[in-house]
Short mmCIF file of C-alpha atoms in Angstrom, two decimals:
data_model
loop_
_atom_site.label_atom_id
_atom_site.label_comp_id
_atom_site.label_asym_id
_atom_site.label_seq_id
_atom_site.Cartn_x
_atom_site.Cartn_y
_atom_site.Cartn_z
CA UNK Q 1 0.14 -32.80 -34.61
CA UNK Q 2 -2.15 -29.98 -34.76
CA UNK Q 3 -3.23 -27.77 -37.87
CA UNK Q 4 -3.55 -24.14 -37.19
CA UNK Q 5 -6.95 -22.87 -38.39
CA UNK Q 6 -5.91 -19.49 -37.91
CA UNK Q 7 -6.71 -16.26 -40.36
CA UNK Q 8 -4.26 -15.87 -42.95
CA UNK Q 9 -2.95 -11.98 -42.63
CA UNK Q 10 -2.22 -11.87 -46.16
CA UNK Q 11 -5.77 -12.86 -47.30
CA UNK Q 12 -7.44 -10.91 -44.50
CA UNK Q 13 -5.78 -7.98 -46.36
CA UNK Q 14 -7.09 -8.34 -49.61
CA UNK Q 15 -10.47 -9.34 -48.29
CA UNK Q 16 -10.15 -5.77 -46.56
CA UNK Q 17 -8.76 -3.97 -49.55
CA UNK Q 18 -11.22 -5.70 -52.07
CA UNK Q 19 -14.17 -4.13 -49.86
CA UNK Q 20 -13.27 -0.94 -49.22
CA UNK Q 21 -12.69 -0.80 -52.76
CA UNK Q 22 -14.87 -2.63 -54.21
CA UNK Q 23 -17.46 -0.96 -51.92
CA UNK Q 24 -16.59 3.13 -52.67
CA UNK Q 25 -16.58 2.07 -56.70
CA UNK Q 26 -19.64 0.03 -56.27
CA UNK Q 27 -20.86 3.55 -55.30
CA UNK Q 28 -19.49 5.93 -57.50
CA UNK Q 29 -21.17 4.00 -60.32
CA UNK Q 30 -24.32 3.60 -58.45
CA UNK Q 31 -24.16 7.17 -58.79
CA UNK Q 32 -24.12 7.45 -62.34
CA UNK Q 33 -26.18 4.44 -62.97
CA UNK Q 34 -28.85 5.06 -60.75
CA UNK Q 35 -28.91 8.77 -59.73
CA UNK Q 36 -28.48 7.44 -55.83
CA UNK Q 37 -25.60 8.94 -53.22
CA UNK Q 38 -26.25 12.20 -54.65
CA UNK Q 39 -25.57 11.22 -58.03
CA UNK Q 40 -26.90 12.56 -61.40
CA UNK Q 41 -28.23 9.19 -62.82
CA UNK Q 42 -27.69 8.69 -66.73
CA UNK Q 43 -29.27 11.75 -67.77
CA UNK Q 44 -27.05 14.08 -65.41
CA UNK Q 45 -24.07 12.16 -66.02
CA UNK Q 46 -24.39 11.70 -69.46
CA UNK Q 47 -24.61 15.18 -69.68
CA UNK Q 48 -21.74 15.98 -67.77
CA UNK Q 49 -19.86 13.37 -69.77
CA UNK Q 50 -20.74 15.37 -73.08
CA UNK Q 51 -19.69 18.46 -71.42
CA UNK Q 52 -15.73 17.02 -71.21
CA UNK Q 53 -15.49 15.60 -74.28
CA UNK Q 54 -17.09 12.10 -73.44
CA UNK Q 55 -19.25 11.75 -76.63
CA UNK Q 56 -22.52 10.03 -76.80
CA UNK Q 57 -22.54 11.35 -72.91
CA UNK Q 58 -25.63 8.93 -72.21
CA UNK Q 59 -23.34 6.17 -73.33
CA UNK Q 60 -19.84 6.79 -71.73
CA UNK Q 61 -22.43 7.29 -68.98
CA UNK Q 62 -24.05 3.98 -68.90
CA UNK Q 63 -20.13 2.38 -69.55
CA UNK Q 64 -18.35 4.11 -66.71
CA UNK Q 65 -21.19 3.73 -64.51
CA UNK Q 66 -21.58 -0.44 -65.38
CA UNK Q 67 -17.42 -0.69 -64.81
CA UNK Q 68 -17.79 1.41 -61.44
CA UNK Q 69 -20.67 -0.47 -60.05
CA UNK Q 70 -20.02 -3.99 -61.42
CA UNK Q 71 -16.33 -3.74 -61.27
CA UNK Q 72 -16.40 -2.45 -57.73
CA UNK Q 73 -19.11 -5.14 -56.71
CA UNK Q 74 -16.82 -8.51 -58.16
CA UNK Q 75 -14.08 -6.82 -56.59
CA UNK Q 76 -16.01 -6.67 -53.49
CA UNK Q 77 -16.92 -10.32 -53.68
CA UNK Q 78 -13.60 -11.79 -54.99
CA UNK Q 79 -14.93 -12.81 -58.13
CA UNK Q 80 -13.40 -12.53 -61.56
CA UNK Q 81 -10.86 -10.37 -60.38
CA UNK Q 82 -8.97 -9.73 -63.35
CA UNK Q 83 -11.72 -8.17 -65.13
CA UNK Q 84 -13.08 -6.79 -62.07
CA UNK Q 85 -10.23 -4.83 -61.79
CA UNK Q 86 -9.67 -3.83 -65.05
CA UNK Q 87 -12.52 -2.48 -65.52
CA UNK Q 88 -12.63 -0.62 -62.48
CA UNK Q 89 -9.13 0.27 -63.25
CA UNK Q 90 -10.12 1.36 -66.84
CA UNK Q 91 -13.16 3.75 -65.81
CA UNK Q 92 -10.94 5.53 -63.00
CA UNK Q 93 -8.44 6.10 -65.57
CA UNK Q 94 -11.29 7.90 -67.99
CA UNK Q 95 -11.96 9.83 -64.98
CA UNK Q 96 -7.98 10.83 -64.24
CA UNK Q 97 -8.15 12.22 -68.04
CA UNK Q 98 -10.97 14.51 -66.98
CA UNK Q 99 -9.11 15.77 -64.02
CA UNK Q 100 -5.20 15.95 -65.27
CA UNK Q 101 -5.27 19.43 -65.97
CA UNK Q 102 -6.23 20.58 -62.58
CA UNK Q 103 -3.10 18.72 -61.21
CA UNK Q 104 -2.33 16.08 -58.92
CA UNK Q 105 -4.10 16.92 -55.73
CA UNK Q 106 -7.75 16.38 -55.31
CA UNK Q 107 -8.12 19.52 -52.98
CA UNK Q 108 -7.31 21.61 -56.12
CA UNK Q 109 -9.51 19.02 -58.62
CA UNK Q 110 -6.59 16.95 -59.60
CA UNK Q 111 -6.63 13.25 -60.33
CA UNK Q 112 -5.36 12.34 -57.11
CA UNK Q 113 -8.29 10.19 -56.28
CA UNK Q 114 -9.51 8.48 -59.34
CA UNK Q 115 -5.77 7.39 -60.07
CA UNK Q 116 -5.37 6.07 -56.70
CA UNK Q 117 -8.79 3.75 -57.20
CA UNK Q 118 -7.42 2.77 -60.43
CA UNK Q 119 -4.03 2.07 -59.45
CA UNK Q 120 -5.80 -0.12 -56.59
CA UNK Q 121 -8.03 -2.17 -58.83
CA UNK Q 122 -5.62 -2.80 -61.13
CA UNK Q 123 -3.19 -4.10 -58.50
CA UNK Q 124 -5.63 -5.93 -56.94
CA UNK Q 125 -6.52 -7.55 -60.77
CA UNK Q 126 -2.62 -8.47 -60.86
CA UNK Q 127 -2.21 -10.23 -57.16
CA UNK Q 128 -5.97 -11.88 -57.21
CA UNK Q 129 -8.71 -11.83 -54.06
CA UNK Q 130 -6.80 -14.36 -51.65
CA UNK Q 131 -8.27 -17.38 -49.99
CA UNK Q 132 -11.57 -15.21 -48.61
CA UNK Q 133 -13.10 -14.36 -51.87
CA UNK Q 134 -15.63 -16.05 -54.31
CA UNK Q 135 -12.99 -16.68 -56.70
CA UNK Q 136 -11.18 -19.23 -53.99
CA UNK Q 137 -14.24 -21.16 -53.32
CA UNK Q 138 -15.22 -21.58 -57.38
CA UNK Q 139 -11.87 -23.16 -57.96
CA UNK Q 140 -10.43 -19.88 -59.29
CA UNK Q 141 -11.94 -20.72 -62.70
CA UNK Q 142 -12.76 -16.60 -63.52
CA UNK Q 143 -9.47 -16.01 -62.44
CA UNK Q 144 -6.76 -17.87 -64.33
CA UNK Q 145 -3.27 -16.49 -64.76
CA UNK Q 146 -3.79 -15.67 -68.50
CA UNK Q 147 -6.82 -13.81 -67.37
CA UNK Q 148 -4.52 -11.03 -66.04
CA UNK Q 149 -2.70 -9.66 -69.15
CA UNK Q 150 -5.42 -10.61 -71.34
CA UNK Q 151 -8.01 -8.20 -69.16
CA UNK Q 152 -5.49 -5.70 -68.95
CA UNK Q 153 -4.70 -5.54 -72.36
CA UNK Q 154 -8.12 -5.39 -73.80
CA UNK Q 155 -8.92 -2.54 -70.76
CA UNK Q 156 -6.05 -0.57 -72.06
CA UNK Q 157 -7.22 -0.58 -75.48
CA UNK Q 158 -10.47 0.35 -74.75
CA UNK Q 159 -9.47 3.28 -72.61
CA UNK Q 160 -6.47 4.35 -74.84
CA UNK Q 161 -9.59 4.78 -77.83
CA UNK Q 162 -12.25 6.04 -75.75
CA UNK Q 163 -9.34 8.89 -73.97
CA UNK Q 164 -8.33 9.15 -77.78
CA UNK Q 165 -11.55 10.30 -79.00
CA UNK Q 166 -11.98 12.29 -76.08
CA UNK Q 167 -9.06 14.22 -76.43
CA UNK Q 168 -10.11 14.94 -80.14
CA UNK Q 169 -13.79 16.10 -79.61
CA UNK Q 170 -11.95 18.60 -76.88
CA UNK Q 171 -9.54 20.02 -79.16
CA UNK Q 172 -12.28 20.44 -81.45
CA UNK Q 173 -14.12 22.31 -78.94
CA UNK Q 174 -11.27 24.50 -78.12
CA UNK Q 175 -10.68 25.50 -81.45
CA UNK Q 176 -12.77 28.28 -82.87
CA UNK Q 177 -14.30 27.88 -86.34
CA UNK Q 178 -12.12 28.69 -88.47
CA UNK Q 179 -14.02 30.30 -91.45
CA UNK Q 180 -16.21 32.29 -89.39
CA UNK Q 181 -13.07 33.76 -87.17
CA UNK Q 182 -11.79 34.15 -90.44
CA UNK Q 183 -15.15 35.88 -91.41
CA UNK Q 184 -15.15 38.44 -88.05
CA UNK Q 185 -11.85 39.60 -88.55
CA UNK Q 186 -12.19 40.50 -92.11
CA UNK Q 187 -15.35 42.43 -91.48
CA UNK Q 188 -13.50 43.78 -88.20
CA UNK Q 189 -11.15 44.88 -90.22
CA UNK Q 190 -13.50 46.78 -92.62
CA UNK Q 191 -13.65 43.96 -95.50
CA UNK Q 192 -10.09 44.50 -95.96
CA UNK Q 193 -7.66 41.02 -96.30
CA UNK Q 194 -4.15 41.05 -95.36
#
């Protein structure tokens, strides 16, 4: 009796899936990280971070960017999946926040894209990297079942805070200051309070 030696479909997949993925977030961070593909590097990032609410900018910068690249890179490679996608999961949903008010459609700068990468990483951080992957041939031992919930869970912590205090330091933006509106109207008015 013969074995069959022949490529699993499955795990052909999600060798195919992890690097496509793996490869455009691998990317996307290297922009922020490292200023390449067109990217801003830290400094440009980090200042666009501070300009939607992502305060310290540098660091949300150097965060996103390390989660993109490294995330997208273990995804990539099949290795530590769980936290590879997390993370990777975690940063695209940071960047879905920025883009939620513009809609669902990336034509019109919804969040179309970014929560399609996340949804991926974090799918492929549930099913793990298949037989082709790094995590196979180390004996799967940075990619345990309890690995799965417990990366998730910490991930969605993380981003639940950092989205959190995002949300805030917009608001606060938004608002105008208070005593000095206060302060313009009044003298507007001619000094008069109603």
């Amino acid at each position: 009796m013969t074995t069959c030696t022949c490529l699993d479909r499955r795990d052909l997949g999600l060798l195919l899936l992890r690097a496509g993925t793996g490869g455009v977030l691998a990317a996307h961070g290297a922009q922020k990280l490292f200023g390449w593909f067109g990217g801003g590097g830290v400094a440009g990032t980090g200042a666009f971070m501070e300009s939607v609410g992502y305060a310290p900018g540098r660091l949300n910068a150097v965060v996103a960017g390390l989660c993109e690249a490294g995330g997208g890179a273990l995804l990539a490679l099949g290795l530590a999946t769980p936290a590879a996608g997390s993370a990777a999961a975690g940063a695209m949903a940071g960047a879905a926040a920025v883009h939620a008010p513009n809609g669902f459609f990336s034509q019109g700068g919804g969040y179309e894209y970014p929560a399609f990468l996340g949804m991926v990483s974090a799918a492929l951080a549930v099913t793990g990297p298949g037989r082709y992957s790094a995590d196979h041939a180390l004996g799967h031992s940075l990619n345990r079942s309890w690995m799965v919930p417990a990366a998730l869970a910490g991930t969605a912590v993380g981003v639940l805070a950092t989205i959190g205090a995002r949300n805030k330091n917009v608001r606060a933006a938004a608002r105008p200051d208070e005593p000095a509106a206060d302060n313009d109207e009044t003298a507007a008015r001619g000094g008069l309070a109603r």
